[in-house]
Amino acid sequence: MKQIKLLSATLLILFILNSCNKTPHDKIMGSWDITKIENPKIEDTDIDAFKELNKEALDNEVFTFTEEKVTKKLPEASEGTWEMDEAGTILTIDWGEGDIMSPHSYTIKALTNDNLIIEEDFDDFIITTTFEKVK
């Protein structure tokens, strides 16, 4: 009986340690719902237009990362490729020829099992996008 308890405790500890040691690549896998889009440099007079422009993305957009692909629904269903640097600080998404801005390079400001915050620098302004993991 003691051996079974010891084995169970050992397996539980190994499971906990393994789940805590997810790489950034592992953490980003899955579906992410956009919860906030910010532009800190936006003029007060443009805030309402910025919010309206991003309303559909906030209400409906989900990015899904699989081992080799990333998909999104807006402005139309798209599939692209993604990669992350080894340190987990830069995320690059290429939506292909249909997106004249591709590839997009994002700085990962935060990445946990449940939250992702990325920034895209457009020289004149920075867009910060916050995601929550879809459960």
Short mmCIF file of C-alpha atoms in Angstrom, two decimals:
data_model
loop_
_atom_site.label_atom_id
_atom_site.label_comp_id
_atom_site.label_asym_id
_atom_site.label_seq_id
_atom_site.Cartn_x
_atom_site.Cartn_y
_atom_site.Cartn_z
CA MET A 1 0.00 0.00 0.00
CA LYS A 2 2.85 2.38 0.83
CA GLN A 3 4.37 1.73 -2.58
CA ILE A 4 1.13 2.66 -4.33
CA LYS A 5 0.89 5.91 -2.35
CA LEU A 6 4.54 6.71 -3.06
CA LEU A 7 4.08 5.98 -6.76
CA SER A 8 0.91 8.11 -6.89
CA ALA A 9 2.62 11.01 -5.12
CA THR A 10 5.63 10.77 -7.45
CA LEU A 11 3.42 10.77 -10.55
CA LEU A 12 1.44 13.74 -9.24
CA ILE A 13 4.63 15.73 -8.61
CA LEU A 14 5.97 14.88 -12.07
CA PHE A 15 2.68 15.94 -13.66
CA ILE A 16 2.68 19.27 -11.80
CA LEU A 17 6.32 19.96 -12.68
CA ASN A 18 5.72 19.08 -16.32
CA SER A 19 2.66 21.32 -16.64
CA CYS A 20 4.55 24.25 -15.10
CA ASN A 21 7.39 23.92 -17.59
CA LYS A 22 5.47 24.57 -20.79
CA THR A 23 7.49 26.41 -23.39
CA PRO A 24 6.10 29.61 -24.93
CA HIS A 25 5.50 27.59 -28.11
CA ASP A 26 3.36 25.12 -26.14
CA LYS A 27 1.48 27.89 -24.31
CA ILE A 28 0.35 29.64 -27.49
CA MET A 29 -1.20 26.50 -28.99
CA GLY A 30 -5.00 26.64 -29.02
CA SER A 31 -7.68 29.27 -29.60
CA TRP A 32 -7.43 32.85 -28.37
CA ASP A 33 -10.29 35.37 -28.10
CA ILE A 34 -9.42 39.07 -28.49
CA THR A 35 -10.50 40.94 -25.36
CA LYS A 36 -8.84 44.35 -25.81
CA ILE A 37 -7.21 46.39 -28.58
CA GLU A 38 -5.35 49.55 -27.58
CA ASN A 39 -3.43 52.33 -29.26
CA PRO A 40 -1.89 54.50 -26.53
CA LYS A 41 -0.88 57.22 -29.02
CA ILE A 42 -4.37 57.76 -30.41
CA GLU A 43 -5.77 61.26 -30.19
CA ASP A 44 -8.79 61.76 -27.93
CA THR A 45 -10.83 62.86 -30.93
CA ASP A 46 -10.14 59.53 -32.67
CA ILE A 47 -10.92 57.14 -29.79
CA ASP A 48 -14.55 56.54 -30.80
CA ALA A 49 -13.57 55.80 -34.41
CA PHE A 50 -10.82 53.44 -33.21
CA LYS A 51 -13.28 51.58 -30.96
CA GLU A 52 -15.82 51.30 -33.78
CA LEU A 53 -13.15 50.05 -36.19
CA ASN A 54 -12.19 47.28 -33.75
CA LYS A 55 -15.67 46.40 -32.44
CA GLU A 56 -16.18 43.42 -34.75
CA ALA A 57 -12.77 41.98 -33.85
CA LEU A 58 -13.49 42.36 -30.14
CA ASP A 59 -16.90 40.72 -30.53
CA ASN A 60 -16.06 37.92 -32.97
CA GLU A 61 -12.35 37.33 -33.63
CA VAL A 62 -10.58 34.16 -32.53
CA PHE A 63 -7.03 33.24 -33.49
CA THR A 64 -6.29 29.51 -33.43
CA PHE A 65 -2.69 28.31 -33.34
CA THR A 66 -1.86 24.73 -34.29
CA GLU A 67 1.57 23.19 -34.74
CA GLU A 68 2.03 24.64 -38.22
CA LYS A 69 -0.89 26.98 -38.94
CA VAL A 70 -2.78 29.93 -37.54
CA THR A 71 -6.35 30.79 -38.50
CA LYS A 72 -8.62 33.79 -37.97
CA LYS A 73 -12.14 34.74 -39.04
CA LEU A 74 -11.91 38.48 -39.79
CA PRO A 75 -12.06 40.40 -42.05
CA GLU A 76 -12.48 37.06 -43.82
CA ALA A 77 -11.51 33.53 -42.87
CA SER A 78 -7.74 33.30 -43.26
CA GLU A 79 -5.08 30.70 -42.73
CA GLY A 80 -1.42 31.52 -42.35
CA THR A 81 1.80 30.33 -40.85
CA TRP A 82 3.43 31.41 -37.63
CA GLU A 83 6.71 31.12 -35.82
CA MET A 84 8.08 32.24 -32.51
CA ASP A 85 11.66 32.98 -31.59
CA GLU A 86 13.32 30.60 -29.15
CA ALA A 87 13.02 33.05 -26.25
CA GLY A 88 9.27 33.38 -26.81
CA THR A 89 9.44 37.17 -27.22
CA ILE A 90 8.74 37.63 -30.94
CA LEU A 91 5.73 36.17 -32.78
CA THR A 92 5.67 36.34 -36.57
CA ILE A 93 2.47 35.64 -38.52
CA ASP A 94 2.36 35.45 -42.31
CA TRP A 95 -1.16 35.57 -43.77
CA GLY A 96 0.17 35.16 -47.31
CA GLU A 97 -0.08 37.21 -50.47
CA GLY A 98 -3.59 38.48 -49.71
CA ASP A 99 -2.22 40.60 -46.84
CA ILE A 100 0.08 43.33 -48.13
CA MET A 101 1.40 43.92 -44.59
CA SER A 102 2.52 40.29 -44.08
CA PRO A 103 4.50 39.04 -42.41
CA HIS A 104 3.46 40.73 -39.17
CA SER A 105 5.98 40.80 -36.35
CA TYR A 106 4.67 41.13 -32.80
CA THR A 107 6.48 41.63 -29.52
CA ILE A 108 5.06 39.25 -26.92
CA LYS A 109 4.54 41.34 -23.79
CA ALA A 110 2.94 38.53 -21.77
CA LEU A 111 2.14 34.87 -22.36
CA THR A 112 0.63 32.58 -19.76
CA ASN A 113 -1.58 29.52 -20.07
CA ASP A 114 -4.63 31.85 -20.14
CA ASN A 115 -3.50 35.27 -21.40
CA LEU A 116 -1.54 36.67 -24.34
CA ILE A 117 -0.57 40.30 -24.90
CA ILE A 118 1.17 41.31 -28.11
CA GLU A 119 2.33 44.61 -29.58
CA GLU A 120 2.75 45.53 -33.22
CA ASP A 121 4.87 48.61 -33.95
CA PHE A 122 3.79 50.63 -37.00
CA ASP A 123 6.46 53.35 -36.50
CA ASP A 124 3.86 56.10 -35.97
CA PHE A 125 1.84 54.11 -33.44
CA ILE A 126 1.74 50.82 -31.54
CA ILE A 127 -1.25 48.49 -31.35
CA THR A 128 -1.50 46.35 -28.22
CA THR A 129 -3.84 43.36 -28.44
CA THR A 130 -4.90 41.30 -25.44
CA PHE A 131 -6.24 37.76 -25.80
CA GLU A 132 -7.78 35.21 -23.44
CA LYS A 133 -7.46 31.49 -24.07
CA VAL A 134 -10.72 29.88 -25.17
CA LYS A 135 -11.50 27.00 -22.82
#
